[in-house]
Amino acid sequence: MNPASGHRRPGGHVKPFVLFRGMLVQFTDALHAQMSRLVQRAKRGVLVFSVVMLLLWVSAFLYGSFYYSYMPFVAQSRPVYYYYRTDCESPSTFLCSYPMANVSLLTNNKPVLTFGQAYRITLQLEMPDSDTNRDLGMFMIRTTCFSREGSQMASSARSARQLSLTSSSRFSMLRYRSDLLRTISTLMFLPAFLSGMAEQKQLLEVELFSEYTDDPYSPSVTAVIEILSNKAHVYSSQLHIHACFTGIRYLLFHFPVFSALVGVSTNFLFLSVILVMSYMRLLLGLEWRPEQQVQVTRAAGSSDTRGVNHVNNGAAQPPDSPSLTDTGRRQRNQLEGGPAVE
């Protein structure tokens, strides 16, 4: 029966108020349903966006952790401070040794050299362009690395003819400059020299080790550098350690953006597959659970029925009582009023 039939006029027409009210109710219901669908879609969108952002963050974190733990430092510089021994036996000689320096290869009490990684170790000397250094000619630099136990790990005094050997000889000297060239340079840079903005010096870079690999069982902690000349003048010195990357480390260092995109994308795909498989397993478990409950209920009901039948059968067919003796039969017949059985 139409609810608007009771509000009809005698002529059979429905009141406009009733029609407007019905249309308003339908519009309200449709609007409410549409808003509910929009809210549900918004919730799903926010949930999906949150999951995707979480996966991206975890993927980036995993790649960053791998990069930090796998990639060693690229380059490092250590100051070198030279000293002489002065405990000479002869009073006429003041310097008892060549200039020597101990350079620590530790950072926060940990070795700076990564196991299995090859390094190029060079020594940079800042020397004055003096007559003494020019007259010095060629001089040799020897470097020895020691472990924490004090044992010698490697020795280098590199030579131009023995670059491929671990222990060799390497000589260095100032760059040759003629007297005319030095005079012209002095006149051109005279204001800078007088104001102290420039100095008459040369920078020498000596390669101590071309591919030095540390021992993983006894890492190097100290490098002893010795200049085998008592007449060498040095302003300052720096020990530079450069990592020679190969393989995956070469790609990670020289192509950082591409490596980051590949690493984060791989981690994101792997985590997404794990999440989808876990979600599908949860859905399949929820779908199969009602049927399993029905099967378990049926199995329990059938077992209960068999138990009841077994009990009833046991009551209907009691076990046989033990046989009675003749005296027992006579006493039972007498009590029941029957004839005595012989």
mmCIF file of C-alpha atoms in Angstrom:
data_model
loop_
_atom_site.group_PDB
_atom_site.id
_atom_site.type_symbol
_atom_site.label_atom_id
_atom_site.label_comp_id
_atom_site.label_asym_id
_atom_site.label_seq_id
_atom_site.Cartn_x
_atom_site.Cartn_y
_atom_site.Cartn_z
ATOM 1 C CA MET A 1 0.000 0.000 0.000
ATOM 2 C CA ASN A 2 1.426 3.432 -0.952
ATOM 3 C CA PRO A 3 1.984 5.597 2.166
ATOM 4 C CA ALA A 4 0.905 8.631 0.207
ATOM 5 C CA SER A 5 -2.562 7.184 -0.457
ATOM 6 C CA GLY A 6 -3.832 8.390 2.903
ATOM 7 C CA HIS A 7 -2.868 11.949 2.004
ATOM 8 C CA ARG A 8 -4.690 12.073 -1.290
ATOM 9 C CA ARG A 9 -7.405 14.607 -1.922
ATOM 10 C CA PRO A 10 -10.957 13.498 -2.705
ATOM 11 C CA GLY A 11 -10.193 14.001 -6.405
ATOM 12 C CA GLY A 12 -7.332 11.428 -6.257
ATOM 13 C CA HIS A 13 -4.441 13.924 -6.393
ATOM 14 C CA VAL A 14 -1.453 13.640 -3.967
ATOM 15 C CA LYS A 15 -0.534 16.654 -1.904
ATOM 16 C CA PRO A 16 2.608 18.491 -3.116
ATOM 17 C CA PHE A 17 4.075 18.396 0.376
ATOM 18 C CA VAL A 18 3.979 14.612 0.415
ATOM 19 C CA LEU A 19 5.645 14.397 -2.987
ATOM 20 C CA PHE A 20 8.362 16.847 -1.959
ATOM 21 C CA ARG A 21 8.958 14.935 1.231
ATOM 22 C CA GLY A 22 9.340 11.628 -0.620
ATOM 23 C CA MET A 23 11.731 13.164 -3.115
ATOM 24 C CA LEU A 24 13.740 14.717 -0.270
ATOM 25 C CA VAL A 25 13.974 11.355 1.499
ATOM 26 C CA GLN A 26 15.168 9.647 -1.688
ATOM 27 C CA PHE A 27 17.712 12.393 -2.340
ATOM 28 C CA THR A 28 18.955 12.194 1.238
ATOM 29 C CA ASP A 29 19.333 8.424 1.016
ATOM 30 C CA ALA A 30 21.188 8.671 -2.300
ATOM 31 C CA LEU A 31 23.444 11.428 -0.957
ATOM 32 C CA HIS A 32 24.146 9.421 2.179
ATOM 33 C CA ALA A 33 25.034 6.333 0.128
ATOM 34 C CA GLN A 34 27.283 8.379 -2.170
ATOM 35 C CA MET A 35 29.037 9.996 0.795
ATOM 36 C CA SER A 36 29.543 6.579 2.372
ATOM 37 C CA ARG A 37 31.137 5.288 -0.826
ATOM 38 C CA LEU A 38 33.366 8.380 -1.041
ATOM 39 C CA VAL A 39 34.432 7.981 2.580
ATOM 40 C CA GLN A 40 35.247 4.314 2.002
ATOM 41 C CA ARG A 41 37.274 5.160 -1.112
ATOM 42 C CA ALA A 42 39.094 7.929 0.742
ATOM 43 C CA LYS A 43 39.951 5.556 3.582
ATOM 44 C CA ARG A 44 41.238 2.960 1.126
ATOM 45 C CA GLY A 45 43.254 5.598 -0.724
ATOM 46 C CA VAL A 46 44.827 6.876 2.488
ATOM 47 C CA LEU A 47 45.593 3.312 3.552
ATOM 48 C CA VAL A 48 47.196 2.431 0.219
ATOM 49 C CA PHE A 49 49.183 5.690 0.192
ATOM 50 C CA SER A 50 50.402 5.077 3.738
ATOM 51 C CA VAL A 51 51.466 1.513 2.907
ATOM 52 C CA VAL A 52 53.297 2.646 -0.239
ATOM 53 C CA MET A 53 55.110 5.432 1.615
ATOM 54 C CA LEU A 54 56.047 3.019 4.400
ATOM 55 C CA LEU A 55 57.438 0.535 1.878
ATOM 56 C CA LEU A 56 59.405 3.298 0.157
ATOM 57 C CA TRP A 57 60.832 4.492 3.463
ATOM 58 C CA VAL A 58 61.820 0.957 4.494
ATOM 59 C CA SER A 59 63.363 0.336 1.049
ATOM 60 C CA ALA A 60 65.401 3.533 1.235
ATOM 61 C CA PHE A 61 66.487 2.706 4.792
ATOM 62 C CA LEU A 62 67.638 -0.779 3.766
ATOM 63 C CA TYR A 63 69.593 0.614 0.799
ATOM 64 C CA GLY A 64 71.184 3.302 2.964
ATOM 65 C CA SER A 65 72.191 0.735 5.581
ATOM 66 C CA PHE A 66 73.707 -1.482 2.899
ATOM 67 C CA TYR A 67 75.581 1.451 1.333
ATOM 68 C CA TYR A 68 76.910 2.650 4.696
ATOM 69 C CA SER A 69 78.116 -0.818 5.747
ATOM 70 C CA TYR A 70 79.468 -1.919 2.353
ATOM 71 C CA MET A 71 81.145 1.237 1.025
ATOM 72 C CA PRO A 72 84.410 2.292 2.688
ATOM 73 C CA PHE A 73 85.656 5.857 2.784
ATOM 74 C CA VAL A 74 86.744 7.258 -0.566
ATOM 75 C CA ALA A 75 89.676 9.422 0.484
ATOM 76 C CA GLN A 76 91.276 10.453 3.726
ATOM 77 C CA SER A 77 94.132 12.759 4.634
ATOM 78 C CA ARG A 78 96.355 12.577 7.710
ATOM 79 C CA PRO A 79 98.920 15.187 8.810
ATOM 80 C CA VAL A 80 102.486 13.994 9.076
ATOM 81 C CA TYR A 81 104.758 15.420 11.785
ATOM 82 C CA TYR A 82 108.459 14.577 11.542
ATOM 83 C CA TYR A 83 110.922 14.288 14.382
ATOM 84 C CA TYR A 84 114.627 13.499 14.855
ATOM 85 C CA ARG A 85 116.483 11.451 17.387
ATOM 86 C CA THR A 86 118.960 13.515 19.379
ATOM 87 C CA ASP A 87 120.371 10.905 21.803
ATOM 88 C CA CYS A 88 123.625 10.624 19.915
ATOM 89 C CA GLU A 89 126.720 8.986 21.367
ATOM 90 C CA SER A 90 129.022 11.389 19.545
ATOM 91 C CA PRO A 91 128.775 14.986 20.901
ATOM 92 C CA SER A 92 129.764 16.412 17.529
ATOM 93 C CA THR A 93 126.577 15.176 15.845
ATOM 94 C CA PHE A 94 123.228 16.578 16.866
ATOM 95 C CA LEU A 95 120.897 14.649 14.530
ATOM 96 C CA CYS A 96 121.014 10.927 15.162
ATOM 97 C CA SER A 97 118.396 9.783 12.682
ATOM 98 C CA TYR A 98 116.562 10.681 9.533
ATOM 99 C CA PRO A 99 113.307 12.626 9.777
ATOM 100 C CA MET A 100 110.642 10.156 10.925
ATOM 101 C CA ALA A 101 106.912 10.351 11.569
ATOM 102 C CA ASN A 102 104.306 8.032 13.091
ATOM 103 C CA VAL A 103 100.916 8.307 11.412
ATOM 104 C CA SER A 104 97.937 6.635 13.046
ATOM 105 C CA LEU A 105 95.668 4.561 10.798
ATOM 106 C CA LEU A 106 92.848 4.438 13.359
ATOM 107 C CA THR A 107 89.613 6.390 13.655
ATOM 108 C CA ASN A 108 87.718 6.048 16.946
ATOM 109 C CA ASN A 109 90.064 3.160 17.803
ATOM 110 C CA LYS A 110 89.031 1.323 14.611
ATOM 111 C CA PRO A 111 91.166 0.716 11.482
ATOM 112 C CA VAL A 112 90.435 3.094 8.628
ATOM 113 C CA LEU A 113 91.438 0.503 6.013
ATOM 114 C CA THR A 114 88.663 -1.878 4.974
ATOM 115 C CA PHE A 115 89.551 -5.533 4.612
ATOM 116 C CA GLY A 116 89.821 -6.669 1.004
ATOM 117 C CA GLN A 117 89.846 -3.130 -0.388
ATOM 118 C CA ALA A 118 92.860 -1.877 -2.350
ATOM 119 C CA TYR A 119 94.170 1.603 -1.517
ATOM 120 C CA ARG A 120 96.541 4.027 -3.174
ATOM 121 C CA ILE A 121 98.686 5.728 -0.521
ATOM 122 C CA THR A 122 100.594 8.873 -1.445
ATOM 123 C CA LEU A 123 102.698 11.363 0.490
ATOM 124 C CA GLN A 124 102.496 15.077 -0.288
ATOM 125 C CA LEU A 125 105.505 17.171 0.693
ATOM 126 C CA GLU A 126 105.501 20.959 0.831
ATOM 127 C CA MET A 127 109.150 21.921 0.452
ATOM 128 C CA PRO A 128 110.804 25.346 0.093
ATOM 129 C CA ASP A 129 112.457 26.130 -3.201
ATOM 130 C CA SER A 130 115.774 26.704 -1.493
ATOM 131 C CA ASP A 131 119.351 26.140 -2.593
ATOM 132 C CA THR A 132 119.730 23.337 -0.045
ATOM 133 C CA ASN A 133 116.798 21.349 -1.426
ATOM 134 C CA ARG A 134 117.924 21.958 -5.013
ATOM 135 C CA ASP A 135 121.420 20.760 -4.156
ATOM 136 C CA LEU A 136 119.942 17.771 -2.320
ATOM 137 C CA GLY A 137 119.066 16.042 -5.546
ATOM 138 C CA MET A 138 117.232 12.732 -5.246
ATOM 139 C CA PHE A 139 116.213 11.418 -1.847
ATOM 140 C CA MET A 140 114.318 8.298 -0.827
ATOM 141 C CA ILE A 141 111.191 7.972 1.322
ATOM 142 C CA ARG A 142 110.514 4.733 3.184
ATOM 143 C CA THR A 143 107.168 3.766 4.674
ATOM 144 C CA THR A 144 106.471 0.826 6.984
ATOM 145 C CA CYS A 145 103.062 -0.239 8.304
ATOM 146 C CA PHE A 146 102.755 -1.939 11.687
ATOM 147 C CA SER A 147 99.916 -3.901 13.258
ATOM 148 C CA ARG A 148 98.575 -3.536 16.789
ATOM 149 C CA GLU A 149 100.895 -6.294 18.017
ATOM 150 C CA GLY A 150 103.904 -4.385 16.679
ATOM 151 C CA SER A 151 104.725 -6.709 13.792
ATOM 152 C CA GLN A 152 105.776 -5.236 10.450
ATOM 153 C CA MET A 153 103.006 -5.540 7.847
ATOM 154 C CA ALA A 154 104.475 -3.864 4.761
ATOM 155 C CA SER A 155 107.453 -1.784 3.843
ATOM 156 C CA SER A 156 107.695 0.661 0.962
ATOM 157 C CA ALA A 157 110.522 2.781 -0.332
ATOM 158 C CA ARG A 158 109.142 3.019 -3.829
ATOM 159 C CA SER A 159 111.367 3.048 -6.887
ATOM 160 C CA ALA A 160 110.557 4.007 -10.473
ATOM 161 C CA ARG A 161 111.874 0.660 -11.709
ATOM 162 C CA GLN A 162 109.891 -1.457 -9.208
ATOM 163 C CA LEU A 163 106.364 -0.082 -9.277
ATOM 164 C CA SER A 164 104.712 -3.520 -9.357
ATOM 165 C CA LEU A 165 106.442 -4.879 -6.247
ATOM 166 C CA THR A 166 105.168 -4.573 -2.692
ATOM 167 C CA SER A 167 108.550 -3.570 -1.327
ATOM 168 C CA SER A 168 110.527 -1.277 -3.611
ATOM 169 C CA SER A 169 112.436 2.017 -3.797
ATOM 170 C CA ARG A 170 110.914 5.349 -4.705
ATOM 171 C CA PHE A 171 112.985 8.498 -5.049
ATOM 172 C CA SER A 172 111.817 12.062 -5.370
ATOM 173 C CA MET A 173 113.315 15.487 -5.985
ATOM 174 C CA LEU A 174 112.322 19.081 -6.629
ATOM 175 C CA ARG A 175 111.188 20.113 -10.089
ATOM 176 C CA TYR A 176 113.949 21.689 -12.132
ATOM 177 C CA ARG A 177 113.673 25.434 -12.699
ATOM 178 C CA SER A 178 116.394 27.438 -14.394
ATOM 179 C CA ASP A 179 117.878 30.548 -12.838
ATOM 180 C CA LEU A 180 116.237 32.771 -15.442
ATOM 181 C CA LEU A 181 112.823 31.243 -14.793
ATOM 182 C CA ARG A 182 113.191 31.666 -11.032
ATOM 183 C CA THR A 183 114.220 35.292 -11.502
ATOM 184 C CA ILE A 184 111.250 36.088 -13.731
ATOM 185 C CA SER A 185 108.859 34.317 -11.338
ATOM 186 C CA THR A 186 110.289 36.220 -8.389
ATOM 187 C CA LEU A 187 109.875 39.570 -10.154
ATOM 188 C CA MET A 188 106.308 38.805 -11.261
ATOM 189 C CA PHE A 189 105.128 37.613 -7.837
ATOM 190 C CA LEU A 190 107.246 40.041 -5.839
ATOM 191 C CA PRO A 191 104.232 41.897 -4.305
ATOM 192 C CA ALA A 192 102.656 38.602 -3.251
ATOM 193 C CA PHE A 193 105.937 37.393 -1.797
ATOM 194 C CA LEU A 194 106.455 40.645 0.102
ATOM 195 C CA SER A 195 102.890 40.631 1.519
ATOM 196 C CA GLY A 196 103.064 36.988 2.524
ATOM 197 C CA MET A 197 100.223 35.876 0.226
ATOM 198 C CA ALA A 198 102.535 33.511 -1.669
ATOM 199 C CA GLU A 199 105.687 31.542 -0.917
ATOM 200 C CA GLN A 200 108.524 30.138 -2.961
ATOM 201 C CA LYS A 201 107.819 26.473 -2.492
ATOM 202 C CA GLN A 202 107.032 23.297 -4.405
ATOM 203 C CA LEU A 203 104.554 20.499 -3.784
ATOM 204 C CA LEU A 204 105.875 16.984 -4.311
ATOM 205 C CA GLU A 205 103.558 13.971 -4.431
ATOM 206 C CA VAL A 206 105.228 10.601 -3.876
ATOM 207 C CA GLU A 207 103.308 7.364 -4.385
ATOM 208 C CA LEU A 208 104.104 5.022 -1.514
ATOM 209 C CA PHE A 209 101.715 2.149 -2.324
ATOM 210 C CA SER A 210 99.797 1.755 -5.558
ATOM 211 C CA GLU A 211 97.459 -1.054 -4.404
ATOM 212 C CA TYR A 212 97.822 -1.687 -0.701
ATOM 213 C CA THR A 213 95.480 -4.332 0.783
ATOM 214 C CA ASP A 214 95.302 -4.691 4.538
ATOM 215 C CA ASP A 215 95.544 -8.022 6.337
ATOM 216 C CA PRO A 216 92.155 -8.933 7.879
ATOM 217 C CA TYR A 217 93.749 -10.981 10.682
ATOM 218 C CA SER A 218 96.272 -8.312 11.675
ATOM 219 C CA PRO A 219 95.183 -4.872 10.432
ATOM 220 C CA SER A 220 97.595 -1.992 10.176
ATOM 221 C CA VAL A 221 97.251 0.661 12.866
ATOM 222 C CA THR A 222 100.415 2.765 12.368
ATOM 223 C CA ALA A 223 102.484 3.908 9.415
ATOM 224 C CA VAL A 224 106.088 4.987 9.996
ATOM 225 C CA ILE A 225 107.370 7.387 7.326
ATOM 226 C CA GLU A 226 111.083 8.111 7.078
ATOM 227 C CA ILE A 227 112.876 10.554 4.766
ATOM 228 C CA LEU A 228 116.319 9.091 4.128
ATOM 229 C CA SER A 229 118.140 12.404 4.118
ATOM 230 C CA ASN A 230 119.320 14.699 6.898
ATOM 231 C CA LYS A 231 119.424 17.774 4.672
ATOM 232 C CA ALA A 232 115.847 17.794 3.350
ATOM 233 C CA HIS A 233 113.805 20.856 4.320
ATOM 234 C CA VAL A 234 110.039 20.314 4.635
ATOM 235 C CA TYR A 235 107.365 22.862 5.451
ATOM 236 C CA SER A 236 104.531 20.389 5.960
ATOM 237 C CA SER A 237 103.447 16.966 4.858
ATOM 238 C CA GLN A 238 100.174 15.099 4.303
ATOM 239 C CA LEU A 239 99.449 11.395 3.918
ATOM 240 C CA HIS A 240 96.614 10.755 1.437
ATOM 241 C CA ILE A 241 94.753 7.449 1.245
ATOM 242 C CA HIS A 242 92.558 6.861 -1.812
ATOM 243 C CA ALA A 243 90.329 3.801 -2.276
ATOM 244 C CA CYS A 244 90.568 2.019 -5.641
ATOM 245 C CA PHE A 245 87.025 0.772 -6.240
ATOM 246 C CA THR A 246 86.178 -2.176 -8.474
ATOM 247 C CA GLY A 247 83.030 -4.183 -9.206
ATOM 248 C CA ILE A 248 79.876 -3.225 -7.317
ATOM 249 C CA ARG A 249 81.682 -0.568 -5.306
ATOM 250 C CA TYR A 250 82.793 1.079 -8.540
ATOM 251 C CA LEU A 251 79.167 1.281 -9.720
ATOM 252 C CA LEU A 252 77.929 2.526 -6.348
ATOM 253 C CA PHE A 253 80.531 5.304 -6.248
ATOM 254 C CA HIS A 254 80.592 6.463 -9.882
ATOM 255 C CA PHE A 255 76.831 6.029 -10.567
ATOM 256 C CA PRO A 256 75.181 6.894 -7.225
ATOM 257 C CA VAL A 257 71.785 8.003 -8.595
ATOM 258 C CA PHE A 258 71.322 4.976 -10.843
ATOM 259 C CA SER A 259 72.498 2.618 -8.070
ATOM 260 C CA ALA A 260 70.111 4.214 -5.585
ATOM 261 C CA LEU A 261 67.159 3.889 -7.975
ATOM 262 C CA VAL A 262 67.934 0.241 -8.701
ATOM 263 C CA GLY A 263 68.512 -0.617 -5.035
ATOM 264 C CA VAL A 264 65.401 1.128 -3.703
ATOM 265 C CA SER A 265 63.237 -0.271 -6.530
ATOM 266 C CA THR A 266 64.478 -3.806 -5.865
ATOM 267 C CA ASN A 267 63.794 -3.528 -2.149
ATOM 268 C CA PHE A 268 60.350 -2.001 -2.811
ATOM 269 C CA LEU A 269 59.404 -4.814 -5.224
ATOM 270 C CA PHE A 270 60.581 -7.498 -2.814
ATOM 271 C CA LEU A 271 58.691 -6.006 0.141
ATOM 272 C CA SER A 272 55.562 -5.514 -1.998
ATOM 273 C CA VAL A 273 55.577 -9.183 -3.053
ATOM 274 C CA ILE A 274 55.905 -10.273 0.572
ATOM 275 C CA LEU A 275 53.039 -7.962 1.621
ATOM 276 C CA VAL A 276 50.734 -9.130 -1.195
ATOM 277 C CA MET A 277 51.435 -12.792 -0.459
ATOM 278 C CA SER A 278 50.724 -12.266 3.241
ATOM 279 C CA TYR A 279 47.476 -10.438 2.424
ATOM 280 C CA MET A 280 46.341 -13.186 0.028
ATOM 281 C CA ARG A 281 47.103 -15.846 2.606
ATOM 282 C CA LEU A 282 45.032 -13.937 5.167
ATOM 283 C CA LEU A 283 42.108 -13.658 2.727
ATOM 284 C CA LEU A 284 42.266 -17.358 1.853
ATOM 285 C CA GLY A 285 42.364 -18.227 5.542
ATOM 286 C CA LEU A 286 39.239 -16.146 6.215
ATOM 287 C CA GLU A 287 37.423 -17.736 3.266
ATOM 288 C CA TRP A 288 38.216 -21.303 4.245
ATOM 289 C CA ARG A 289 37.605 -20.886 7.944
ATOM 290 C CA PRO A 290 33.725 -21.110 7.875
ATOM 291 C CA GLU A 291 33.807 -24.331 5.836
ATOM 292 C CA GLN A 292 36.344 -25.813 8.202
ATOM 293 C CA GLN A 293 34.112 -24.875 11.147
ATOM 294 C CA VAL A 294 31.151 -26.623 9.478
ATOM 295 C CA GLN A 295 33.236 -29.726 8.860
ATOM 296 C CA VAL A 296 34.475 -29.720 12.436
ATOM 297 C CA THR A 297 30.884 -29.318 13.709
ATOM 298 C CA ARG A 298 29.679 -32.190 11.556
ATOM 299 C CA ALA A 299 32.530 -34.378 12.704
ATOM 300 C CA ALA A 300 31.803 -33.534 16.343
ATOM 301 C CA GLY A 301 28.083 -34.277 15.874
ATOM 302 C CA SER A 302 28.750 -37.633 14.263
ATOM 303 C CA SER A 303 31.186 -38.583 17.027
ATOM 304 C CA ASP A 304 28.605 -37.625 19.677
ATOM 305 C CA THR A 305 25.975 -39.724 17.896
ATOM 306 C CA ARG A 306 28.281 -42.716 17.788
ATOM 307 C CA GLY A 307 29.008 -42.283 21.485
ATOM 308 C CA VAL A 308 25.298 -42.208 22.373
ATOM 309 C CA ASN A 309 24.601 -45.284 20.260
ATOM 310 C CA HIS A 310 27.448 -47.089 21.920
ATOM 311 C CA VAL A 311 26.084 -46.223 25.362
ATOM 312 C CA ASN A 312 22.574 -47.354 24.412
ATOM 313 C CA ASN A 313 23.865 -50.604 22.960
ATOM 314 C CA GLY A 314 25.852 -51.181 26.089
ATOM 315 C CA ALA A 315 22.750 -50.668 28.269
ATOM 316 C CA ALA A 316 20.570 -52.934 26.127
ATOM 317 C CA GLN A 317 23.154 -55.712 26.090
ATOM 318 C CA PRO A 318 24.774 -55.865 29.495
ATOM 319 C CA PRO A 319 27.711 -58.157 29.864
ATOM 320 C CA ASP A 320 27.003 -61.741 30.853
ATOM 321 C CA SER A 321 26.863 -62.281 34.574
ATOM 322 C CA PRO A 322 28.918 -65.057 36.040
ATOM 323 C CA SER A 323 27.282 -68.487 36.269
ATOM 324 C CA LEU A 324 25.400 -69.274 39.470
ATOM 325 C CA THR A 325 25.892 -72.420 41.460
ATOM 326 C CA ASP A 326 23.054 -74.902 42.131
ATOM 327 C CA THR A 327 22.654 -73.739 45.723
ATOM 328 C CA GLY A 328 22.181 -70.195 44.546
ATOM 329 C CA ARG A 329 19.462 -71.284 42.065
ATOM 330 C CA ARG A 330 17.509 -73.086 44.814
ATOM 331 C CA GLN A 331 17.616 -70.095 47.124
ATOM 332 C CA ARG A 332 16.454 -67.811 44.369
ATOM 333 C CA ASN A 333 13.527 -70.071 43.443
ATOM 334 C CA GLN A 334 12.445 -70.329 47.058
ATOM 335 C CA LEU A 335 12.418 -66.616 47.458
ATOM 336 C CA GLU A 336 10.388 -66.200 44.267
ATOM 337 C CA GLY A 337 7.902 -68.873 45.455
ATOM 338 C CA GLY A 338 8.648 -71.343 42.704
ATOM 339 C CA PRO A 339 9.549 -75.007 42.977
ATOM 340 C CA ALA A 340 12.970 -75.892 44.144
ATOM 341 C CA VAL A 341 15.248 -76.955 41.413
ATOM 342 C CA GLU A 342 17.309 -80.072 42.021
#
